[in-house]
Every structure is written in structure tokens, then in C-alpha cells.
Short mmCIF file of C-alpha atoms and ligand atoms in Angstrom, two decimals:
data_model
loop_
_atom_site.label_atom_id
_atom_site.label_comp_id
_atom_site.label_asym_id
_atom_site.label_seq_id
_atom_site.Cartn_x
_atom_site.Cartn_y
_atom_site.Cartn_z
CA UNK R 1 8.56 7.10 -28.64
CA UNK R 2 11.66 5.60 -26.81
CA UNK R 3 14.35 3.79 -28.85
CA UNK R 4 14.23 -0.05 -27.39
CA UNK R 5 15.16 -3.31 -28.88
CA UNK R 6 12.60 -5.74 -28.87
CA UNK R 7 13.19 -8.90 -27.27
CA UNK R 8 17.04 -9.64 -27.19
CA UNK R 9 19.16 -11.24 -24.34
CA UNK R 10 20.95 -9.55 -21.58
CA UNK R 11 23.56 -9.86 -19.39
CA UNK R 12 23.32 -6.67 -16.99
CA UNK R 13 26.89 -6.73 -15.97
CA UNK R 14 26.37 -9.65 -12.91
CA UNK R 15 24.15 -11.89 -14.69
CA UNK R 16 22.23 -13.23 -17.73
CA UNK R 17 18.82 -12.61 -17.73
CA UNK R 18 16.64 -14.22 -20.69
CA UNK R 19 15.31 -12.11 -23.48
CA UNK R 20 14.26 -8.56 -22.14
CA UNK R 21 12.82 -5.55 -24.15
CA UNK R 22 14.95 -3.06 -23.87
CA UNK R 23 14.48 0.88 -23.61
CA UNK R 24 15.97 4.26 -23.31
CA UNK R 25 15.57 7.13 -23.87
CA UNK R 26 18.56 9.48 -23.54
CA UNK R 27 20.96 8.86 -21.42
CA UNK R 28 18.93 6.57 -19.07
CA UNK R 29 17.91 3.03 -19.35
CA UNK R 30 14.34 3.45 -18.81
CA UNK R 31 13.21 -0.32 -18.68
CA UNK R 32 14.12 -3.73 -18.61
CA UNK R 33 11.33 -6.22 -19.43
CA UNK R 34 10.81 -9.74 -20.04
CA UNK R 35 10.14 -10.39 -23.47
CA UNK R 36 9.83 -12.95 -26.27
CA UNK R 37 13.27 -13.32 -28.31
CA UNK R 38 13.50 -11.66 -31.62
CA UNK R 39 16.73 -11.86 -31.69
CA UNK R 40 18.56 -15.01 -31.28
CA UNK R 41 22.22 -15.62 -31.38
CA UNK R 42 22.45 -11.62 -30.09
CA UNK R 43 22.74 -10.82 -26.70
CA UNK R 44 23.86 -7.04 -25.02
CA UNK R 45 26.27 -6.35 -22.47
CA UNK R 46 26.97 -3.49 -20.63
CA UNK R 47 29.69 -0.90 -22.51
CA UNK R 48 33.56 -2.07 -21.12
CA UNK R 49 35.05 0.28 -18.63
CA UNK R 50 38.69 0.60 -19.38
CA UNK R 51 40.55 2.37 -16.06
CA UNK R 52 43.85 3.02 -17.46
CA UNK R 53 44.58 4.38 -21.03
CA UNK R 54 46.80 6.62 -22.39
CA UNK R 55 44.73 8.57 -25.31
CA UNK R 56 47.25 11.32 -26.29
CA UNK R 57 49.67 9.52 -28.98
CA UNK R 58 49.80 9.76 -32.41
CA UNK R 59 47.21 7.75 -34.20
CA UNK R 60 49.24 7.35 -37.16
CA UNK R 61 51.06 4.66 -37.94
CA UNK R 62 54.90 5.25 -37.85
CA UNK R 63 55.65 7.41 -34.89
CA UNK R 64 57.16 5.28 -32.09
CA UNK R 65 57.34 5.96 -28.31
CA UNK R 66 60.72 7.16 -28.34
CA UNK R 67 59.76 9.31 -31.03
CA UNK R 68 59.08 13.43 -30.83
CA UNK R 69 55.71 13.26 -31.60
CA UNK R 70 54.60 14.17 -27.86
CA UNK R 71 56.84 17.21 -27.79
CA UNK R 72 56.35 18.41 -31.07
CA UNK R 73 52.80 18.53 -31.58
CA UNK R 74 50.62 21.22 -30.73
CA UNK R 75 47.96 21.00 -28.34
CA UNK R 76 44.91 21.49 -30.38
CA UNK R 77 46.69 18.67 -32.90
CA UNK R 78 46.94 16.01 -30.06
CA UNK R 79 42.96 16.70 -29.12
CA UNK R 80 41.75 15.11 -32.34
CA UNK R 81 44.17 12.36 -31.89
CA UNK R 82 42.91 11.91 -28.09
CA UNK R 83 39.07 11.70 -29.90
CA UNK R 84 39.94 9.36 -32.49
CA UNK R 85 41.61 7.26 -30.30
CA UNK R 86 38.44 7.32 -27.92
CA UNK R 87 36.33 6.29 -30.72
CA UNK R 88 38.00 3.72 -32.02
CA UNK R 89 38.15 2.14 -28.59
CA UNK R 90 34.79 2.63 -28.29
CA UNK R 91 34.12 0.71 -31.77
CA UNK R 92 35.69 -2.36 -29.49
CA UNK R 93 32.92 -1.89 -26.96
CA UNK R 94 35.12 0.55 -24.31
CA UNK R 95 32.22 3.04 -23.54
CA UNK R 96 34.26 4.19 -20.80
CA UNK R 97 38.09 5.06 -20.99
CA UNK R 98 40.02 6.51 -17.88
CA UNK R 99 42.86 8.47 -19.04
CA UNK R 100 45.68 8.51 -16.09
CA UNK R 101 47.95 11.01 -17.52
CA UNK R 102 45.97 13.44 -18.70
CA UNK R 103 46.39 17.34 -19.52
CA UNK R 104 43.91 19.76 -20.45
CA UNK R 105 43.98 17.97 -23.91
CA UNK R 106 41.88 14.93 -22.62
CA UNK R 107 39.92 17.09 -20.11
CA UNK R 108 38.84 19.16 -23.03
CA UNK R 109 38.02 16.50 -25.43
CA UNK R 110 36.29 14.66 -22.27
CA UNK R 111 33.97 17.64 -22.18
CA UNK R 112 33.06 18.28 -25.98
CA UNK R 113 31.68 14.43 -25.19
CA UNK R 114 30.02 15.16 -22.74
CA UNK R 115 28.21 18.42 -23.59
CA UNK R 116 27.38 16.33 -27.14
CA UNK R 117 29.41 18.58 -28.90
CA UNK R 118 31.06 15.61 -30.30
CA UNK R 119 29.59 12.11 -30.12
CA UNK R 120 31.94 9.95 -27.89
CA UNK R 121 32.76 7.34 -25.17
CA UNK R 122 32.82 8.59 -21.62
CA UNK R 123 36.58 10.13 -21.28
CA UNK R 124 37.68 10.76 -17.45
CA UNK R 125 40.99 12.50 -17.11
CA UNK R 126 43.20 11.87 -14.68
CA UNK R 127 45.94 14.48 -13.73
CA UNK R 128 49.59 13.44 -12.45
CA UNK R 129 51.13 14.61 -9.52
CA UNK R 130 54.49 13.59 -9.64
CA UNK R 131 58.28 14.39 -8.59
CA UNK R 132 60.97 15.60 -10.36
CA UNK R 133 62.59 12.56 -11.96
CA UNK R 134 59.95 10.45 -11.25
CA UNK R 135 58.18 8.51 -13.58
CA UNK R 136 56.23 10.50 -14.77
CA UNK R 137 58.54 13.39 -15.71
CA UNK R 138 60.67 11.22 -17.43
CA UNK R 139 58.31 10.37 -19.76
CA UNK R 140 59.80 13.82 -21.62
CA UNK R 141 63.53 13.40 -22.24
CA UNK R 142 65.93 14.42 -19.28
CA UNK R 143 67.55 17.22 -21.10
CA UNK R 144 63.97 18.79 -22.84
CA UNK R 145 62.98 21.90 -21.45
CA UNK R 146 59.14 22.80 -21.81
CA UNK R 147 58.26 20.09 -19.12
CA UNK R 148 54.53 18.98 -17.50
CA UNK R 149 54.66 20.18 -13.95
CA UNK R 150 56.11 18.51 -11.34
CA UNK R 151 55.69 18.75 -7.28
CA UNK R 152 58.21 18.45 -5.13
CA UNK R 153 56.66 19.56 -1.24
CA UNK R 154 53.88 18.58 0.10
CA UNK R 155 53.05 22.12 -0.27
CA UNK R 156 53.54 21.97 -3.94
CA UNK R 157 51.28 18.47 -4.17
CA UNK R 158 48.45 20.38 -3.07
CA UNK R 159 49.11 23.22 -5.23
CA UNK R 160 49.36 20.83 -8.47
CA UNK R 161 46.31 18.21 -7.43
CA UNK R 162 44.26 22.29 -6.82
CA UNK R 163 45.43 23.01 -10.34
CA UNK R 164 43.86 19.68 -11.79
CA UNK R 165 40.66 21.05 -10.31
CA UNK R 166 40.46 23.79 -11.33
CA UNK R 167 40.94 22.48 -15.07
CA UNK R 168 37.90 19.91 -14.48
CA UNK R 169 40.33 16.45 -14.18
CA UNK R 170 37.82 13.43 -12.40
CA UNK R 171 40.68 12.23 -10.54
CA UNK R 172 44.23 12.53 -9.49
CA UNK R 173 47.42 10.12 -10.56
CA UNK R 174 50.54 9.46 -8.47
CA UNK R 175 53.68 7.09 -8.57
CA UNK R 176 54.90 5.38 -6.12
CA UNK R 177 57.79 3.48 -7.80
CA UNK R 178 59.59 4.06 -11.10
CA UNK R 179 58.73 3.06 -14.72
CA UNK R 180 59.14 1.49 -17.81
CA UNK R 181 58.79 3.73 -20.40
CA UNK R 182 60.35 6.40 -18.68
CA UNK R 183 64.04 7.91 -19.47
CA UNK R 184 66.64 7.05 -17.48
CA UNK R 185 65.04 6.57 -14.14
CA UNK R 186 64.89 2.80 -11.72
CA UNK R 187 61.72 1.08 -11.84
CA UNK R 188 63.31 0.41 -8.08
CA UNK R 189 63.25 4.29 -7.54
CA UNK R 190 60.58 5.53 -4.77
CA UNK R 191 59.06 8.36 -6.19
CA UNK R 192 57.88 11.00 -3.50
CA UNK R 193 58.25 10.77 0.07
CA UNK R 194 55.29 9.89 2.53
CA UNK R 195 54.54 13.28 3.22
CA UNK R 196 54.02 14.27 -0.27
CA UNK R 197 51.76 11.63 -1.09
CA UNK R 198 49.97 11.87 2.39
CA UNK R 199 49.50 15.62 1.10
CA UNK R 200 48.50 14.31 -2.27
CA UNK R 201 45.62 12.28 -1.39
CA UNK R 202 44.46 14.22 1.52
CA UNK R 203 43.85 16.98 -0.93
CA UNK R 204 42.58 15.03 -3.93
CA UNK R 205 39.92 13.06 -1.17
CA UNK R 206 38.57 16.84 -0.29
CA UNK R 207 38.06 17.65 -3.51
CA UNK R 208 35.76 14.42 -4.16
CA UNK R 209 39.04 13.54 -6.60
CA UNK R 210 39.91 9.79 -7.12
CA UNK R 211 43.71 8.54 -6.70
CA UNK R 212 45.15 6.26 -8.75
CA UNK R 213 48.68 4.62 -7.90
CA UNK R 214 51.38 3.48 -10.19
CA UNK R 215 53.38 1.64 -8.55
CA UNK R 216 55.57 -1.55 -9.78
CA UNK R 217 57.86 -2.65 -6.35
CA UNK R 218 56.51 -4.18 -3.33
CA UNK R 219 57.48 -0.65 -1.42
CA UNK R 220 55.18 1.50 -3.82
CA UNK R 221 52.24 -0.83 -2.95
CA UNK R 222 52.96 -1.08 0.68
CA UNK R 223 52.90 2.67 0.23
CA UNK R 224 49.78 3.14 -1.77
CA UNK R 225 47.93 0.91 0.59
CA UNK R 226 49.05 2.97 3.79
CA UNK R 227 48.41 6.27 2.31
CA UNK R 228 45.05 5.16 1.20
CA UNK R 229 44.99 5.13 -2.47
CA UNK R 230 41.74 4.12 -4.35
CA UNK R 231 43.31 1.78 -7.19
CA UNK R 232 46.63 -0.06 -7.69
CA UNK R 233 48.09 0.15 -11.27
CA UNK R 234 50.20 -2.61 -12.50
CA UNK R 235 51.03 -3.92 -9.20
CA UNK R 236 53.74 -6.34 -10.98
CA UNK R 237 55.98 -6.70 -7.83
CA UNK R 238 52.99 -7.97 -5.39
CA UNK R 239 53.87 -10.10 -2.84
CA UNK R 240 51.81 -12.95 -0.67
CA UNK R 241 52.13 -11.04 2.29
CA UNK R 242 50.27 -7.90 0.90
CA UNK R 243 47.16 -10.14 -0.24
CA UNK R 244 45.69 -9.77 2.66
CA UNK R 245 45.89 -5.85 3.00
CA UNK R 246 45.01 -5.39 -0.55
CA UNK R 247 41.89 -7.88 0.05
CA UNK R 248 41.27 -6.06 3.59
CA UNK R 249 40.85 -2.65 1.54
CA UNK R 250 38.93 -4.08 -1.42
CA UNK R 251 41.66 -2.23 -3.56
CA UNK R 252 41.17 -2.11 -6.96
CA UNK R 253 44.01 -3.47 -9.34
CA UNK R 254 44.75 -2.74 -13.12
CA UNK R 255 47.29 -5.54 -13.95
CA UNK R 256 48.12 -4.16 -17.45
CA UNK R 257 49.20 -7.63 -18.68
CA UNK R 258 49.71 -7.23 -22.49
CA UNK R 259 51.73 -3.79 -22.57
CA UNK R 260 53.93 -5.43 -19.91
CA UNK R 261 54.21 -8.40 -22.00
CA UNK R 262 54.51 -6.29 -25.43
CA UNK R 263 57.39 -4.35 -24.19
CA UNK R 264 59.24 -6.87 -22.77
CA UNK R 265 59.30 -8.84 -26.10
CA UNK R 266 60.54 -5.55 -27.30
CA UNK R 267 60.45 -4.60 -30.96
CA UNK R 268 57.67 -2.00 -32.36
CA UNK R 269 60.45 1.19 -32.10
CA UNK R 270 60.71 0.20 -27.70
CA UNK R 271 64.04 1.65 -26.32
CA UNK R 272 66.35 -1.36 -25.13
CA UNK R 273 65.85 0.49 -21.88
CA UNK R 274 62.51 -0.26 -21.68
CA UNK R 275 62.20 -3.44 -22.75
CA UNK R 276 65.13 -4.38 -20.33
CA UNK R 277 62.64 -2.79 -17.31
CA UNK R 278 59.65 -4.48 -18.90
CA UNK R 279 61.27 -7.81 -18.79
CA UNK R 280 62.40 -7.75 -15.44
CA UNK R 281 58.86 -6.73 -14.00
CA UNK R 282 56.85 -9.68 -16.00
CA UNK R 283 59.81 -12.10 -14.23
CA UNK R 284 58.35 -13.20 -10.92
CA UNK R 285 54.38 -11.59 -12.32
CA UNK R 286 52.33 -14.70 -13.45
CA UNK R 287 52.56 -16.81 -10.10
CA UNK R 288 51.96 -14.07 -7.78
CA UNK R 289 49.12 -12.43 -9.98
CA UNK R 290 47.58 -16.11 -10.04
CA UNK R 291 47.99 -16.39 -6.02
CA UNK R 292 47.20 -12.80 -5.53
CA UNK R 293 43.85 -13.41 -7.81
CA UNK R 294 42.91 -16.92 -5.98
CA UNK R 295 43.58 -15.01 -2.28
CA UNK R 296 40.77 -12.41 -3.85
CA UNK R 297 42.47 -9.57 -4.81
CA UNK R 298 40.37 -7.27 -6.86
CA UNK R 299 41.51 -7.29 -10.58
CA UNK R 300 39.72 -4.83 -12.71
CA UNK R 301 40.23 -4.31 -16.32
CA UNK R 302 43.10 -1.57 -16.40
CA UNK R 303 45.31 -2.35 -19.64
CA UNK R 304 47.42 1.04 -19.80
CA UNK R 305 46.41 0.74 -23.92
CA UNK R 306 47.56 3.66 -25.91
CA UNK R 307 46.36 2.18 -29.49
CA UNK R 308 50.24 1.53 -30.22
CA UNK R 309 50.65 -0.75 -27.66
CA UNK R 310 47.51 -2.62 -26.47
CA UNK R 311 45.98 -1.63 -29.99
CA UNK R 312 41.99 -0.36 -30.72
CA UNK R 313 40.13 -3.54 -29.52
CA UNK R 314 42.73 -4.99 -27.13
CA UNK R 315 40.83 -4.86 -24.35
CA UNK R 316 39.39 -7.90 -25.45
CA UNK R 317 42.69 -9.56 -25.08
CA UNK R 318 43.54 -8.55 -22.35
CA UNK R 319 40.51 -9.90 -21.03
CA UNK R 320 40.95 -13.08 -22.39
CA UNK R 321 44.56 -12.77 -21.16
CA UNK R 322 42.61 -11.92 -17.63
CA UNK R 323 40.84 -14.99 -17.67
CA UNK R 324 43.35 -17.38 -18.38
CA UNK R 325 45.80 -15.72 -15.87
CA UNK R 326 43.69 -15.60 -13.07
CA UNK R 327 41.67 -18.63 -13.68
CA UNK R 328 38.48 -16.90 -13.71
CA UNK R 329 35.46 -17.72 -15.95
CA UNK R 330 34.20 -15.75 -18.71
CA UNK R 331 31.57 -14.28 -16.99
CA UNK R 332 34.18 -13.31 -13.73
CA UNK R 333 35.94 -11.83 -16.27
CA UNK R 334 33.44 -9.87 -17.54
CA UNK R 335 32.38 -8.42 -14.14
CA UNK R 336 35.89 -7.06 -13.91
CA UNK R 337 35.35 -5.17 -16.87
CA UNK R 338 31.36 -3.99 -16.43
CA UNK R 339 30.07 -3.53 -13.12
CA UNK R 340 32.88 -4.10 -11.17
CA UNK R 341 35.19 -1.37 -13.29
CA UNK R 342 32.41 1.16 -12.61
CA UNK R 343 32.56 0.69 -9.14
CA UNK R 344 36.10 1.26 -8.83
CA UNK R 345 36.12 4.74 -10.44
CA UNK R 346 32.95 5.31 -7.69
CA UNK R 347 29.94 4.81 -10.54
CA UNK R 348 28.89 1.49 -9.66
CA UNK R 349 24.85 2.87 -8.90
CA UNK R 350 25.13 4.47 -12.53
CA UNK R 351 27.27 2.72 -15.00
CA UNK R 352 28.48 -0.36 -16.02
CA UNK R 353 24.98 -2.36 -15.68
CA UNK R 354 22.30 -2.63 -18.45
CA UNK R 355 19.32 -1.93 -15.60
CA UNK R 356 16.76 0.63 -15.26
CA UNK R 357 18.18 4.43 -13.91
CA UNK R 358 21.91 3.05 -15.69
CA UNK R 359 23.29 5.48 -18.34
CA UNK R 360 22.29 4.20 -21.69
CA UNK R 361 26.05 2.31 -22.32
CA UNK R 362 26.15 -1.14 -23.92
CA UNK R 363 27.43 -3.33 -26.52
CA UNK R 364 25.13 -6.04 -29.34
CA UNK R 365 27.69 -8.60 -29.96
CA UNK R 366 26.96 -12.17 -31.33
CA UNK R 367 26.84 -14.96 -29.41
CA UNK R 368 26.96 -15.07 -25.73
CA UNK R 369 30.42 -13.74 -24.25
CA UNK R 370 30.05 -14.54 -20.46
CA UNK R 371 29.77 -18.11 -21.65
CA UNK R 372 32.92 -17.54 -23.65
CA UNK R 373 35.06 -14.96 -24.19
CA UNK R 374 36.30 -16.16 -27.79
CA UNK R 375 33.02 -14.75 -28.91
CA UNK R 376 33.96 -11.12 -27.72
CA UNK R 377 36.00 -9.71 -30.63
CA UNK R 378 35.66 -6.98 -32.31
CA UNK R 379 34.49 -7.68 -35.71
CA UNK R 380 31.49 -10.03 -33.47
CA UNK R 381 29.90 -6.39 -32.18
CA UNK R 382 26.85 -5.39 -33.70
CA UNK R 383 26.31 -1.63 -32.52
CA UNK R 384 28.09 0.22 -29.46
CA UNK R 385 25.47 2.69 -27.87
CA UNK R 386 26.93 5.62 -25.19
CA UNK R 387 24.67 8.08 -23.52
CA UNK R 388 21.89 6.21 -26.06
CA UNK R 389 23.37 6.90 -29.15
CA UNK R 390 24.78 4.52 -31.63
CA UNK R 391 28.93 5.31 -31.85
CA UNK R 392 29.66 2.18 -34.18
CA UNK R 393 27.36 -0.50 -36.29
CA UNK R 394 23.90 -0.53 -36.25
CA UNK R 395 21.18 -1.52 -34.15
CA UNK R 396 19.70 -4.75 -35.12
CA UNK R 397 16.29 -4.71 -36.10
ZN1 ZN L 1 49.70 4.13 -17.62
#
């Protein structure tokens, strides 16, 4: 017999629907039925899709981001860190965490899930293709000499995005402005020239291999958008006269709120450096992400959350911090974080929906979250099920 819950309300990811009996068996969502309620004051929800995280940091308390954690520790260390950061997310709900700096670490650990090896969240890893001194290869200290690999030609793009391949990444990441947490580098810096990201995404597109963009200044989106990215990340220095273009594409947006926020209020071991970037890219944020989001710009849930910053469970605030910004309603807000996540990363027939033929992802919580998302925290979730099988709590009944 199929696992099910008996009688229990849903909201599929668009919409509440009363109490439904609920069953699966595997990974598939085998039926959706009315039913009488058995369980009031429950409801399910489809798993959260998270589209930008950053999984391989230390989950230890005590090492800092300007610490040598990243460049000391081995390879097969940082894969049980990238795992126990995935299920701890997961424990918040996140069923589905897009990594969008990702080595052969997270593609690895990706695959144990999948193959069942392991018991996890869906993991996608993203590989960057970036230039020297761009954001990306700052991340490790100017001076540091065992460095990720960098691609400076358009030749070389299509050499590095062919590598990623190869290795098994779901998707491809690119910059197309400086950073925050990188070393020494401009946020104002453009990073590649047109060529190179033309060659980028031309080759990522033929190998079925999604693109995501950082890119902070109004040039890096301009450029995104022209080269044809498939998702904006942070998107900070958005101006009115790119709502339109952005809207026109039906470009996806992570708006990474709180980590802005965090490291602009500095503290927590953040270089001065950073928090001096952070702070000026927040400055002029809040009106133009409310205008941008009342014009209709796509906002999905994208927090950049690396468990230090953004900690286990703060996707929930940033959702909340979603809402409020963008003056959406709990259940809008939810959408950007279910269904409408999915179908940015291209799974929008197969994931974040609780409806027959979906993957078996969702979350029991208490109380009834697209009415209000106070209710979604994390000690208020019940059980977490991905690819039908419980990852944290306990099925009810
Ligand atoms: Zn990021």
C-alpha cells in the first residue's frame, strides 16, 4: 500500500484546496482527493525551492568568511559540510536548494541524493564561469595560488561551461558586475566582455544548461538581459527603465534581501570591505525593488544563504522580508517560493506543486501559511518529505 495522509488541507503551490487525501508512492504524487479533514489546524505545502545558496562553508560555528576554512579544507571534508548544510535547510522546508557556485563537491553530494545513497533535498549545482579578477575569483585571496578556474576568451568560456558538463553541473553561473564578498575588486567592475558571455550562454543553452547572472549595476543587468540570461541574481542596482525589459522577458529575479542587509550592518567576522560594498548596494534598493515588484517584475525566492549568513531556516525570513518589501500577500509570496521557483530553474510541470505526476516534495506545518506567513517558521513544521521520504519530523497520524 501507498503512504498517504488521510484527509489534511492543501495548498498545491497556486491555491488552497480543502481537505484532500493525499498519496504517493515514491517519488510521485500519485493522487489528490477530496476528503473529510482529519487533521485540522495542519495543512501541506509544496517543499520551498531555494535558487541561490552557497552550501560549501564550514558548518561549525567560529570560522568566518574571511577565514581559511575554504582553502584549507580538503575536498572530501567540505562534502559532508555541503550535506549537512542541505539537510538542515531542508529541516526548514527547502526541498530544493540551487547551489550557484558549485564544484565537483556539490555535484557529488547532489548525486549521492539523488541515487538514495544518502537521504537528501534536491541539490542542483551550478558551475561559474568567470574572469580573472572577477567576482568570482576573488572570492580566494588575490595573492593564493591553487585557484578555481577562470576564462578569459570566448574560446576559454566554452571550454570551462564544456568542463561543467562533463562533471554533471544542472546549470551554468556568470557575473556580470563585481561583488561584495569578493577581495579587492569594484562592485562597479564589468566582469567579461560581450563576447565572452555571448560565448558563455550560447554554449551553456546547447548543452540544455541553465544561466544564472550575478550582476549588482544597472550595466550587468542591461547585459544579462541582452545576452539572454535565464535568472537575475541580486539585481540591487535596477532601474525603472529596465522594468519593462525584465517584465518583457519574464526574467526571473533572486533579490537576496537579508545577506545584503546582514553584511551591510556588518559584524559576524565581515571584512570592512565588504560591508562598505554591501552598504552602498542596499542604498537606493528598497524603492526600486518595490517599483520594480509593482511594474511585475518576477521575484523568486533566491536568498544567496550559506547557513552563516541567511542561517538554516532563513528562507522563511526572507520570505517574510519578500512580502513586506514587495507588498505582496502571503500567498504571492508563497508562489515565489513553490511553483513559481520551479519554473524558473525549468521544472515547473514536475516540482514545486503538491498535484498528481509532481515529485513527492512537501512540507506539514501548522496553521495555514498562505493566509499568513508568521505561521511559517521553523519550529511550526511537522514533517518535510523529498522524493517521498520523511527528511525531518514525523508524519502526523
Ligand atoms: Zn551567491
Amino acid at each position: 500500500m501507498n503512504p498517504s495522509l488521510e484527509g489534511i488541507t492543501i495548498w498545491d503551490g497556486v491555491s488552497v484546496a480543502g481537505p484532500r487525501r493525499l498519496e504517493w508512492s515514491g517519488d510521485r504524487i500519485e493522487s489528490v482527493q477530496p476528503a473529510d479533514d482529519r487533521f485540522p489546524g495542519l495543512s501541506v505545502i509544496p517543499g520551498l525551492v531555494d535558487t541561490h545558496v552557497h552550501l560549501d562553508t564550514s558548518v561549525l560555528d567560529g570560522a568566518g568568511p574571511g577565514d581559511a576554512w575554504p582553502l584549507v579544507t580538503p575536498d572530501e571534508e567540505k562534502a559532508m559540510h555541503v550535506a549537512a548544510h542541505a539537510l538542515r535547510f531542508a529541516a526548514s522546508g527547502v526541498t530544493t536548494l540551487r547551489d550557484l557556485a558549485a564544484t565537483s563537491v556539490q555535484i557529488a553530494v547532489g548525486r549521492a541524493f539523488d541515487q538514495g545513497v544518502l537521504d537528501g533535498p534536491r541539490l542542483l549545482a551550478s558551475g561559474p564561469v568567470g574572469m580573472t579578477a572577477g567576482h568570482g575569483d576573488l572570492f580566494t585571496p588575490p595573492r593564493f595560488r591553487d585557484r578555481p578556474p577562470v576564462a578569459d576568451s570566448p574560446d576559454e568560456c566554452r571550454r570551462l561551461v564544456r568542463q561543467w558538463a562533463r562533471e554533471g553541473a544542472s546549470g551554468i553561473k556568470i557575473y556580470t558586475s563585481g561583488g561584495i564578498f569578493s577581495m579587492g575588486d569594484r562592485v562597479g567592475w564589468r566582469n567579461q566582455t560581450r563576447a565572452e558571455i555571448a560565448a558563455t550562454v550560447d554554449e551553456a543553452h546547447a548543452l540544455q544548461l541553465r544561466v544564472a547572472a550575478h550582476a549588482h549595476t544597472a550595466e550587468g543587468i542591461d547585459i544579462a538581459l541582452a545576452e539572454g540570461v535565464d535568472s537575475i541574481e541580486h539585481a540591487t542596482g535596477v532601474t525603472e527603465e529596465q522594468f519593462a525589459a525584465l517584465v518583457a522577458a519574464d526574467m526571473p529575479v533572486g533579490p537576496t534581501l537579508l545577506i545584503n542587509d546582514q553584511v551591510a550592518a556588518g559584524g559576524n567576522g565581515i571584512r570592512a570591505e565588504s560591508s562598505e560594498k554591501a552598504r552602498d548596494v542596499v542604498a537606493g534598493r528598497d524603492p526600486a525593488f518595490r517599483a520594480a515588484a509593482r511594474a511585475g517584475v518576477r521575484f523568486v525566492l533566491g536568498t544567496d544563504a550559506n547557513g552563516r549568513f541567511v542561517r538554516h531556516g532563513g528562507q522563511l525570513d526572507e520570505l517574510r522580508a519578500m512580502q513586506q518589501l514587495f507588498d505582496w500577500t502571503a500567498e504571492r509570496a508563497l508562489v515565489s517560493a513553490t511553483s513559481d521557483a520551479a519554473a524558473s530553474l525549468g521544472l515547473g510541470s514536475s516540482l514545486g506543486r503538491v498535484a498528481e505526476g509532481y515529485h513527492a516534495d512537501f512540507v506539514v506545518v501548522r496553521g495555514r501559511p498562505w493566509e499568513s506567513l508568521d505561521e511559517l517558521t521553523t519550529d511550526r513544521i511537522v514533517a518535510v518529505v523529498s522524493r517521498g521520504r520523511v527528511l525531518a519530523g514525523q508524519l502526523p497520524g
